[in-house]
XYZ file of C-alpha atoms in Angstrom:
720
model
C 82.793 59.615 97.433
C 81.268 59.129 94.012
C 83.008 58.704 90.706
C 81.632 61.975 89.337
C 83.019 63.774 92.388
C 86.490 62.444 91.632
C 86.147 63.498 87.989
C 85.120 67.001 89.011
C 88.110 67.361 91.345
C 90.395 66.013 88.629
C 89.043 68.524 86.107
C 89.581 71.425 88.506
C 93.155 70.318 89.198
C 94.086 70.003 85.535
C 92.489 73.374 84.774
C 94.447 75.216 87.465
C 97.711 73.266 87.819
C 98.183 71.018 84.798
C 98.231 67.270 84.103
C 101.148 66.323 86.389
C 99.532 67.745 89.516
C 96.288 66.161 88.353
C 97.860 62.694 88.304
C 99.220 63.115 91.816
C 95.860 64.438 93.025
C 93.995 61.533 91.416
C 96.296 59.049 93.110
C 95.702 60.618 96.527
C 91.957 60.764 95.884
C 91.790 57.079 94.950
C 94.050 55.602 97.617
C 93.654 58.091 100.466
C 96.689 58.844 102.632
C 99.900 57.715 100.962
C 103.628 58.116 101.337
C 105.899 59.682 98.752
C 107.275 56.306 97.676
C 103.821 54.838 97.017
C 102.712 57.931 95.093
C 105.767 57.663 92.890
C 105.139 53.968 92.243
C 101.492 54.355 91.277
C 101.849 57.537 89.185
C 105.144 56.434 87.547
C 106.352 60.016 87.577
C 109.889 61.166 88.352
C 110.488 61.769 92.021
C 111.247 65.441 91.388
C 107.895 65.948 89.648
C 106.030 64.220 92.468
C 107.745 66.424 95.046
C 106.976 69.570 93.061
C 103.331 68.559 92.704
C 102.985 67.860 96.420
C 104.645 71.172 97.266
C 102.183 72.964 94.999
C 99.174 71.223 96.528
C 100.427 71.881 100.060
C 101.076 75.532 99.253
C 97.492 76.007 98.086
C 96.102 74.136 101.100
C 94.794 71.205 99.062
C 96.923 68.542 100.792
C 97.704 67.868 104.437
C 100.569 65.718 105.598
C 101.254 63.734 108.738
C 104.756 62.757 109.775
C 105.308 59.750 112.026
C 108.457 57.952 113.108
C 108.988 56.087 109.844
C 107.464 58.111 107.001
C 105.348 61.066 105.934
C 101.831 60.486 104.605
C 99.938 62.930 102.403
C 96.158 63.343 102.306
C 94.118 65.165 99.665
C 91.336 67.572 100.721
C 88.652 67.350 97.997
C 86.410 69.921 99.696
C 89.151 72.537 99.343
C 89.396 71.724 95.636
C 85.674 72.402 95.179
C 86.150 75.778 96.880
C 88.317 76.875 93.954
C 85.128 77.243 91.923
C 84.119 80.102 94.244
C 87.237 82.211 93.826
C 85.411 84.733 91.555
C 82.671 85.084 94.170
C 85.260 85.719 96.876
C 86.843 88.487 94.833
C 83.517 90.101 93.983
C 82.458 90.017 97.629
C 85.694 91.659 98.787
C 85.325 94.281 96.067
C 81.906 95.267 97.418
C 83.055 95.277 101.038
C 86.621 96.626 100.918
C 87.127 98.172 97.478
C 88.980 97.504 94.234
C 92.490 97.564 95.691
C 91.552 94.933 98.271
C 90.141 92.790 95.477
C 93.466 92.932 93.629
C 95.394 91.934 96.750
C 93.018 89.057 97.455
C 93.492 87.909 93.879
C 97.254 87.870 94.391
C 96.924 85.736 97.521
C 94.529 83.336 95.783
C 96.838 83.115 92.801
C 99.897 82.265 94.909
C 98.290 80.206 97.671
C 100.178 82.028 100.419
C 102.119 85.281 100.258
C 103.761 87.793 102.561
C 102.048 91.112 103.154
C 104.899 93.096 101.611
C 104.984 90.961 98.470
C 101.200 91.203 98.148
C 101.325 94.985 98.366
C 104.192 95.178 95.857
C 102.419 92.932 93.335
C 99.186 94.897 93.712
C 101.089 98.194 93.321
C 102.701 97.070 90.073
C 99.422 95.757 88.693
C 97.538 98.954 89.518
C 100.395 101.050 88.168
C 100.335 99.172 84.868
C 96.580 99.629 84.466
C 96.851 103.295 85.509
C 99.466 103.996 82.854
C 97.253 102.399 80.230
C 94.148 104.346 81.277
C 95.830 107.562 82.390
C 94.613 107.356 85.980
C 96.398 108.392 89.176
C 99.307 106.353 90.506
C 98.624 104.047 93.478
C 99.792 104.820 97.011
C 101.792 102.373 99.131
C 100.205 103.610 102.348
C 96.723 103.193 100.846
C 97.522 99.628 99.821
C 98.875 98.960 103.308
C 95.611 100.237 104.826
C 93.581 98.041 102.495
C 95.639 95.009 103.471
C 95.027 95.851 107.131
C 91.318 96.048 106.326
C 91.389 92.546 104.833
C 93.051 91.206 107.964
C 90.716 93.163 110.237
C 87.689 91.658 108.499
C 89.381 88.238 108.830
C 89.439 87.606 105.095
C 93.159 86.857 105.428
C 94.935 85.006 108.217
C 98.455 83.921 108.944
C 99.683 80.765 107.270
C 101.546 78.343 109.515
C 103.320 76.980 106.424
C 103.001 73.413 107.729
C 99.550 72.081 106.762
C 99.937 69.168 109.154
C 96.874 67.380 110.490
C 97.621 68.622 113.988
C 97.260 72.235 112.828
C 93.714 71.868 111.521
C 92.061 72.775 114.824
C 94.559 75.490 115.731
C 93.092 78.929 116.354
C 93.580 81.377 113.443
C 96.073 84.178 113.924
C 95.202 87.668 112.651
C 98.053 89.665 114.228
C 99.344 92.217 111.740
C 103.115 92.873 111.809
C 104.653 96.335 111.618
C 105.598 96.814 107.964
C 108.210 99.390 107.000
C 106.596 101.529 104.287
C 109.893 103.080 103.275
C 111.330 99.619 102.742
C 108.330 98.789 100.543
C 108.983 101.843 98.391
C 112.621 100.818 98.037
C 111.599 97.308 96.996
C 109.204 98.726 94.403
C 112.048 100.793 92.968
C 114.251 97.693 92.732
C 116.412 98.344 95.790
C 117.111 95.773 98.486
C 115.518 96.347 101.883
C 113.805 94.493 104.735
C 110.079 95.233 105.299
C 110.077 93.255 108.616
C 107.690 90.492 107.468
C 109.911 88.202 105.439
C 108.805 84.971 107.153
C 105.166 85.874 107.831
C 102.871 84.437 105.164
C 99.161 85.042 104.717
C 96.439 82.876 103.213
C 92.713 83.204 102.575
C 90.369 82.432 105.462
C 87.751 80.401 103.609
C 85.652 79.856 106.727
C 85.031 83.592 106.921
C 83.776 83.690 103.334
C 81.532 80.687 103.937
C 80.067 82.423 106.971
C 79.457 85.648 105.038
C 77.876 83.782 102.126
C 75.654 81.955 104.591
C 74.503 85.275 106.030
C 73.877 86.586 102.525
C 71.638 83.616 101.761
C 69.553 84.187 104.897
C 69.248 87.951 104.364
C 68.354 87.450 100.708
C 65.682 84.898 101.635
C 64.088 87.278 104.162
C 64.270 90.175 101.698
C 62.605 88.101 98.991
C 59.895 86.829 101.320
C 59.085 90.201 102.923
C 60.846 93.421 101.872
C 64.078 95.400 102.131
C 63.408 96.499 105.710
C 62.971 92.910 106.898
C 66.222 91.961 105.167
C 68.101 94.749 106.946
C 66.544 93.695 110.254
C 67.785 90.145 109.688
C 71.260 91.463 108.881
C 71.407 93.352 112.177
C 70.118 90.325 114.083
C 72.941 88.245 112.623
C 75.428 90.911 113.676
C 74.059 90.848 117.228
C 74.128 87.056 117.181
C 77.895 86.961 116.582
C 78.470 89.174 119.624
C 77.127 86.507 121.982
C 77.137 83.197 120.091
C 79.653 81.054 118.223
C 79.578 81.474 114.454
C 78.489 77.912 113.665
C 76.055 77.369 116.531
C 72.695 75.864 115.581
C 70.751 78.378 117.677
C 71.821 81.788 118.902
C 71.643 83.006 122.462
C 68.650 85.268 123.233
C 68.891 88.807 121.833
C 67.022 91.455 123.905
C 64.495 93.669 122.161
C 66.039 96.803 123.666
C 69.393 96.012 122.090
C 67.746 95.371 118.721
C 65.933 98.699 118.940
C 69.122 100.591 119.800
C 70.903 99.157 116.771
C 68.004 99.870 114.393
C 67.820 103.508 115.531
C 71.316 104.092 114.157
C 70.231 103.025 110.650
C 68.621 105.103 107.946
C 65.472 102.980 107.728
C 62.573 105.110 109.045
C 59.853 102.545 108.257
C 61.834 99.815 110.004
C 62.228 102.001 113.091
C 58.528 102.824 113.078
C 57.256 99.266 112.585
C 59.996 97.278 114.316
C 57.560 95.334 116.518
C 55.428 94.384 113.537
C 58.438 93.171 111.548
C 59.675 91.034 114.434
C 56.231 89.506 114.955
C 55.847 88.931 111.222
C 59.134 87.036 110.920
C 58.439 85.171 114.164
C 54.996 84.008 113.008
C 56.230 82.967 109.566
C 56.492 79.261 108.801
C 60.151 79.623 107.844
C 60.999 79.915 111.578
C 64.184 81.902 111.001
C 63.732 83.624 114.355
C 61.523 82.859 117.335
C 60.562 84.624 120.514
C 62.112 82.881 123.528
C 61.296 85.271 126.375
C 59.306 88.308 127.460
C 61.782 90.076 129.717
C 63.042 93.472 128.563
C 60.349 93.832 125.923
C 61.018 90.375 124.521
C 63.968 88.205 123.564
C 64.566 86.647 120.157
C 66.759 83.786 118.990
C 67.965 82.904 115.478
C 67.568 79.250 114.547
C 70.264 78.763 111.903
C 69.741 75.029 111.578
C 66.014 75.329 111.002
C 66.558 78.248 108.628
C 68.752 76.248 106.275
C 66.508 73.247 106.698
C 63.625 75.333 105.372
C 65.795 76.745 102.586
C 66.766 73.216 101.572
C 63.093 72.229 101.423
C 62.309 75.287 99.302
C 65.174 74.516 96.942
C 64.003 70.934 96.507
C 60.448 72.106 95.819
C 61.729 74.471 93.133
C 63.765 71.669 91.571
C 60.705 69.414 91.480
C 58.697 72.276 89.998
C 61.204 72.825 87.196
C 61.635 69.144 86.391
C 58.130 67.730 86.745
C 55.721 70.664 86.844
C 53.492 72.407 89.350
C 51.291 69.391 90.087
C 54.296 67.270 91.030
C 55.490 70.092 93.275
C 52.051 70.121 94.897
C 52.345 66.394 95.623
C 55.860 66.919 96.991
C 54.650 69.663 99.349
C 51.705 67.514 100.428
C 53.911 64.549 101.339
C 56.255 66.902 103.174
C 53.430 68.363 105.271
C 51.776 65.001 106.024
C 55.104 63.164 106.561
C 53.491 59.769 105.790
C 50.596 59.521 103.370
C 48.879 56.838 101.273
C 48.269 56.988 97.542
C 44.513 57.513 97.920
C 45.064 60.411 100.296
C 47.416 62.049 97.792
C 44.737 61.913 95.120
C 42.116 63.402 97.411
C 44.144 66.098 99.157
C 46.129 67.252 96.113
C 42.905 67.494 94.065
C 44.515 65.854 91.047
C 42.854 63.171 88.894
C 43.666 59.673 90.088
C 45.522 58.566 86.973
C 47.668 61.688 86.801
C 48.317 61.646 90.552
C 49.542 58.049 90.395
C 51.750 58.824 87.421
C 53.368 61.832 89.106
C 53.709 60.065 92.453
C 55.470 57.060 91.011
C 57.596 59.305 88.810
C 58.821 61.097 91.932
C 59.323 57.707 93.577
C 61.340 56.471 90.616
C 63.505 59.592 90.688
C 64.031 59.135 94.465
C 62.310 62.354 95.480
C 59.791 60.205 97.377
C 60.391 57.049 99.387
C 57.963 54.234 100.123
C 57.574 52.361 103.389
C 55.675 49.098 103.658
C 53.369 48.699 106.652
C 51.398 45.649 107.773
C 48.065 46.137 109.452
C 47.547 44.180 112.658
C 44.633 41.741 112.734
C 43.544 38.252 113.786
C 46.111 35.555 113.243
C 43.682 33.528 111.149
C 42.931 36.397 108.771
C 45.289 37.256 105.888
C 47.729 40.071 106.585
C 46.854 43.369 104.950
C 49.732 45.461 103.652
C 49.609 49.117 102.730
C 52.283 51.525 101.524
C 53.080 54.995 102.831
C 54.938 57.660 100.871
C 57.384 59.898 102.701
C 60.440 62.084 102.040
C 63.915 61.380 103.391
C 65.419 64.871 103.373
C 69.028 63.770 103.824
C 68.811 61.261 101.000
C 67.186 63.723 98.599
C 69.704 66.442 99.472
C 72.614 64.073 98.892
C 71.106 63.094 95.555
C 70.815 66.740 94.505
C 74.378 67.406 95.619
C 75.494 64.614 93.297
C 73.404 66.184 90.535
C 75.167 69.502 91.147
C 78.562 67.806 90.912
C 77.508 66.160 87.678
C 76.216 69.429 86.238
C 79.407 71.284 87.175
C 81.516 68.583 85.568
C 79.449 68.697 82.366
C 79.661 72.500 82.237
C 83.431 72.464 82.631
C 83.774 69.794 79.966
C 81.539 71.741 77.576
C 83.415 74.976 78.196
C 86.727 73.247 77.592
C 85.336 71.732 74.399
C 84.184 75.120 73.102
C 87.534 76.718 73.901
C 89.531 73.879 72.325
C 87.427 73.694 69.176
C 87.665 77.434 68.519
C 91.224 77.869 69.761
C 92.458 79.239 66.429
C 89.944 82.089 66.281
C 90.377 82.936 69.966
C 94.159 83.135 69.562
C 93.731 85.217 66.418
C 91.500 87.689 68.243
C 93.981 87.861 71.112
C 96.843 88.640 68.715
C 94.755 91.340 67.056
C 93.945 92.938 70.413
C 97.611 92.876 71.440
C 98.710 94.382 68.143
C 96.044 97.081 68.326
C 97.059 97.990 71.868
C 100.726 98.279 70.883
C 99.922 100.439 67.877
C 97.783 102.770 69.983
C 100.681 103.276 72.373
C 102.916 104.231 69.446
C 100.354 106.635 67.949
C 98.991 104.597 65.044
C 96.452 106.151 62.685
C 92.828 105.121 62.331
C 93.535 103.571 58.947
C 96.155 101.262 60.424
C 93.812 100.220 63.225
C 90.992 99.603 60.737
C 93.315 97.497 58.609
C 94.105 95.293 61.597
C 90.402 94.974 62.427
C 89.741 93.719 58.883
C 92.058 90.753 59.444
C 89.038 88.838 60.805
C 86.109 88.272 58.462
C 82.518 89.142 59.485
C 81.550 85.469 59.595
C 84.468 84.738 61.913
C 83.486 87.647 64.133
C 79.902 86.425 64.281
C 80.961 82.879 65.111
C 83.451 84.108 67.713
C 80.791 86.273 69.361
C 78.528 83.248 69.529
C 81.267 81.129 71.110
C 82.085 83.818 73.657
C 78.395 84.155 74.492
C 78.161 80.391 75.081
C 81.272 80.385 77.283
C 79.977 83.361 79.246
C 76.607 81.693 79.712
C 78.284 78.492 80.878
C 80.280 80.500 83.412
C 77.135 82.167 84.765
C 75.400 78.786 84.987
C 78.374 77.389 86.872
C 78.053 80.145 89.473
C 74.319 79.520 89.848
C 74.824 75.782 90.330
C 77.549 76.501 92.860
C 75.106 78.678 94.808
C 72.652 75.776 94.932
C 75.445 73.424 95.948
C 76.509 75.814 98.698
C 72.975 76.058 100.072
C 72.528 72.282 100.129
C 75.898 71.564 101.729
C 75.875 74.340 104.333
C 73.660 72.335 106.704
C 76.333 69.626 106.866
C 79.066 72.054 107.911
C 80.953 70.883 110.988
C 79.738 67.288 110.787
C 82.680 64.877 110.733
C 82.751 62.521 107.805
C 84.434 59.295 108.908
C 84.979 56.749 106.172
C 86.035 53.162 106.813
C 87.134 51.008 103.914
C 86.289 47.341 103.593
C 89.909 46.382 104.271
C 90.021 48.288 107.559
C 86.726 46.682 108.612
C 88.138 43.214 107.961
C 91.263 43.991 109.979
C 89.216 45.342 112.884
C 86.943 42.321 112.746
C 89.936 39.958 112.866
C 91.408 41.825 115.839
C 88.143 41.693 117.767
C 87.642 37.992 117.028
C 91.188 37.160 118.129
C 90.864 39.120 121.349
C 87.527 37.441 122.054
C 89.035 33.962 121.716
C 91.971 34.889 123.940
C 89.596 36.304 126.547
C 87.425 33.173 126.558
C 90.442 30.859 126.874
C 91.899 32.850 129.761
C 88.566 32.951 131.575
C 88.190 29.168 131.283
C 91.755 28.649 132.496
C 91.119 30.912 135.482
C 87.961 29.016 136.411
C 89.706 25.633 136.178
C 92.601 26.965 138.240
C 90.228 28.233 140.912
C 88.222 25.005 141.038
C 91.364 23.063 141.859
C 91.668 25.171 145.045
C 95.234 26.179 144.407
C 96.917 28.338 147.006
C 95.774 31.982 147.350
C 92.855 31.435 145.003
C 90.550 28.890 146.592
C 89.732 31.156 149.543
C 88.665 34.013 147.266
C 87.143 32.137 144.346
C 84.181 34.470 143.900
C 86.442 37.545 143.834
C 89.390 36.317 141.758
C 87.532 34.730 138.845
C 85.692 37.895 137.678
C 88.850 39.983 138.003
C 90.906 37.512 135.976
C 88.093 37.372 133.410
C 87.763 41.151 133.124
C 91.456 41.936 132.562
C 91.955 39.988 129.284
C 88.476 40.930 128.064
C 88.964 44.678 128.563
C 90.503 45.240 125.078
C 87.574 43.369 123.575
C 85.101 45.681 125.261
C 87.040 48.774 124.193
C 87.242 47.648 120.572
C 83.579 46.700 120.596
C 82.630 50.122 121.924
C 84.804 51.772 119.285
C 83.152 49.710 116.560
C 79.741 50.711 117.863
C 80.563 54.429 118.006
C 82.674 54.817 114.873
C 81.513 52.317 112.280
C 78.307 53.527 110.593
C 75.636 50.989 109.783
C 75.259 50.916 106.030
C 71.768 51.303 104.626
C 70.431 49.237 101.734
C 71.156 50.705 98.336
C 68.424 52.713 96.715
C 67.506 52.525 93.085
C 69.306 55.788 92.486
C 72.537 54.377 93.910
C 72.173 51.213 91.842
C 71.667 53.288 88.700
C 74.728 55.344 89.567
C 76.710 52.149 90.037
C 75.569 50.853 86.645
C 76.532 54.139 85.015
C 79.886 53.997 86.760
C 80.431 50.459 85.470
C 79.633 51.584 81.923
C 81.994 54.514 82.169
C 84.631 52.322 83.758
C 85.108 50.364 80.541
C 86.279 53.506 78.763
C 88.475 54.909 81.549
C 92.114 54.241 82.274
C 93.434 51.963 84.993
C 93.474 54.701 87.652
C 89.756 55.303 87.354
C 89.088 51.557 87.469
C 91.021 51.330 90.694
C 88.942 54.201 92.055
C 85.708 52.397 91.194
C 86.956 49.196 92.828
C 87.775 51.057 96.017
C 84.331 52.631 96.009
C 82.787 49.171 95.711
C 84.945 48.049 98.636
C 83.581 50.887 100.742
C 80.000 50.087 99.824
C 80.292 46.341 100.466
C 81.086 46.640 104.168
C 77.540 46.843 105.508
C 77.419 43.146 106.442
C 80.629 43.453 108.446
C 79.212 46.559 110.085
C 76.218 44.592 111.309
C 78.412 41.791 112.662
C 80.584 44.299 114.466
C 77.506 46.002 115.863
C 76.196 42.723 117.294
C 79.620 41.905 118.691
C 79.859 45.337 120.281
C 76.477 44.913 121.965
C 77.470 41.512 123.365
C 80.782 42.906 124.591
C 79.048 45.775 126.340
C 76.555 43.427 128.006
C 79.274 41.038 129.198
C 81.365 43.957 130.392
C 78.478 45.266 132.476
C 77.921 41.810 133.973
C 81.587 41.406 134.894
C 81.641 44.872 136.437
C 78.513 44.092 138.465
C 80.007 40.806 139.692
C 83.223 42.552 140.696
C 81.339 45.181 142.673
C 79.177 42.560 144.375
C 82.175 40.414 145.249
C 84.051 43.384 146.632
C 81.125 44.363 148.825
C 80.518 40.793 149.987
C 84.140 39.687 150.381
C 84.338 40.636 154.072
C 81.060 38.822 154.790
C 82.356 35.762 152.970
C 85.581 35.675 154.981
C 83.721 36.225 158.253
C 81.343 33.392 157.433
C 84.273 31.058 156.815
C 85.895 32.016 160.121
C 82.846 32.029 162.353
C 80.842 29.172 160.908
C 83.046 26.660 159.152
C 86.241 26.829 161.235
C 84.529 27.140 164.642
C 82.244 24.235 163.786
C 85.235 22.121 162.810
C 86.965 22.977 166.094
C 83.833 21.933 168.044
C 83.934 18.513 166.343
C 87.704 18.185 166.663
C 87.558 15.916 169.739
C 84.804 13.616 168.466
C 85.395 13.192 164.702
C 88.656 11.737 163.410
C 88.033 13.013 159.859
C 87.518 16.570 161.038
C 90.589 16.297 163.271
C 92.812 15.282 160.352
C 91.449 18.101 158.144
C 91.965 20.768 160.816
C 95.488 19.533 161.505
C 96.294 19.596 157.785
C 94.963 23.143 157.372
C 96.845 24.491 160.397
C 100.103 22.866 159.370
C 99.715 23.945 155.710
C 98.988 27.584 156.476
C 101.055 27.780 159.723
C 98.082 28.988 161.774
C 96.271 28.094 164.978
C 92.527 28.517 165.455
C 90.262 30.756 163.452
C 91.658 34.160 164.489
C 94.481 33.014 166.828
C 95.271 30.270 169.361
C 92.863 31.709 171.984
C 89.918 30.395 169.933
C 90.642 26.937 171.295
C 89.898 28.136 174.837
C 86.338 29.062 173.822
C 85.502 25.612 172.451
C 83.005 23.736 174.668
C 84.993 20.543 175.110
C 88.170 22.525 175.836
C 86.478 24.486 178.650
C 85.505 21.237 180.396
C 89.014 19.834 180.100
C 90.577 22.919 181.690
C 89.396 21.801 185.171
C 91.957 18.973 185.121
C 94.978 21.154 184.301
C 97.378 22.403 186.944
C 99.095 25.792 187.153
C 102.132 24.770 185.162
C 99.880 23.597 182.346
C 98.038 26.905 182.511
C 101.305 28.805 181.966
C 101.975 26.674 178.965
C 98.476 27.484 177.728
C 99.161 31.212 177.964
C 102.401 30.796 176.063
C 100.675 28.877 173.295
C 102.454 25.583 173.914
C 99.301 23.532 174.534
C 96.938 22.324 171.888
């Protein structure tokens, strides 16, 4: 996470909650998950203030906590902090969908973080009643407010709050069950009487995922409407509705939607031209290069699928082209589109295909390269070994890198706008407060029946020059607010394609610890394997007979943790890419700003450097993981082979080696002493049993000289 991102989150926290909560939030942002004791030490705040700040952040869903056996750790959620910039958009959207009363209730929930349904209705009732008395409108109705709250829950704008915010509750399914609220009890509470509305312990919070999904649909419908017409936009809206009936909300591609079902839905709408030319509209959107929908089958008149991933990919490309157009001009945008279409292109081809003079084309191309909108890849042309190597350079666009760069630009712009707005408000605080006092005084006098002369006298308290300057300041603040919303729309469009992708961050310290663990386990595994081999070579008891089976097993057991850790390092630790010029410039800017920041920000920058310096360790861990996987496969193969061949090995020892030794028992003194030693050591007789001696050639000849009594002794196993 960049330094400007931390500054933006810090500015939002201080604007909404004050400096104390900001200090706690900054500490969690810099150091990650921390316990209460460590937060208190680093912030140097009283323990009570730290607890109050954490309670506030948890209540608004900005902090999660995890409780283990020894302590409780708290983790900041920066993405939730950025969502606070969209609160006005949430309220405006609910106003259009559910009405003014629903907007007021949503505002109450956003203002309090989480609230019971009864308290939300009571607060909204009092607020509407106050505005109705001032304007002379009708009084609100409790039952109407209750219905509007039910509508918010039905549309999944509100969901139950578990009031825990633990990490284990993140993936829990949302609950939208509405309790039975006693309306008479609500009326008694509004009148100041005590009563129980039956929902005292049931809290509700805003379902931000639902708003993100609706805003995403708005972006797609608006893009289709802008590209074609109103009928095409309505068709896309209905296709999205049909998509949610058969596909998960965040799926990349929807399941096929039959044409008959699309036609039935369109017939219920008041769009006669869309009904008449439905086939043409579907074919037009299908054939368009945006690829929002595509035909996937012909059964039932045709089947269509919505490609959400490709849709936002195309929207991201369009946004980047517009940014290049605004910053560098139409010719630079033409070069950007050309490189995008060709994927890899040389400088000479850019000059020819873009139809731009060579000097200007080079200037624009290298300007885009310098600003990291284009990337360059060096290629070497193959040729004879004796000839000099020819190198040429290809320009291409790394979409992910450019999008991340623009996201950082959006963060920077939002931070600058908020700083400028705060500066304007602080500089002109005296006039703004004076105007507010005048408005309050005028409102009070109107309620008490003041004359026009008295009201005019109050209006003359501010000079014309002050009024003109104040109007200018208010216009600037209003314009900054509108710009903030527009930048947030761009930020939303660029970040929506990364929704649902886990962002795992490993610090340099954790990489060093993991590397030390893997190295230690590797050394232990090697030592144990060598000891097992030496032990087996010495032909100790119970091992020498099964040397080829025991050694791999003994080697695999101590090495198993090494293989597991190596696999984990391979799957979890991302390989860091070399820093681009943009990142180096950002680092230099961060270093310059670091000299003027306090110690907390310096610690943040140091931690960011720690995270960025781990690419070498990542590569070492990757190599180690590959070696561990290879050795693990070899050990597993040896174990399988030994298991399959163990019976053959034992049979070969019995039938070949032992029988051969028994054949030479009568003629070779060395063999005789070895066989006697083996049989006495292992308390055995023969290969399988004592009857094996009767099948030896020299024993069969000797049996002719034995009498019957000797034969009985042979049967009883008393003769050798």
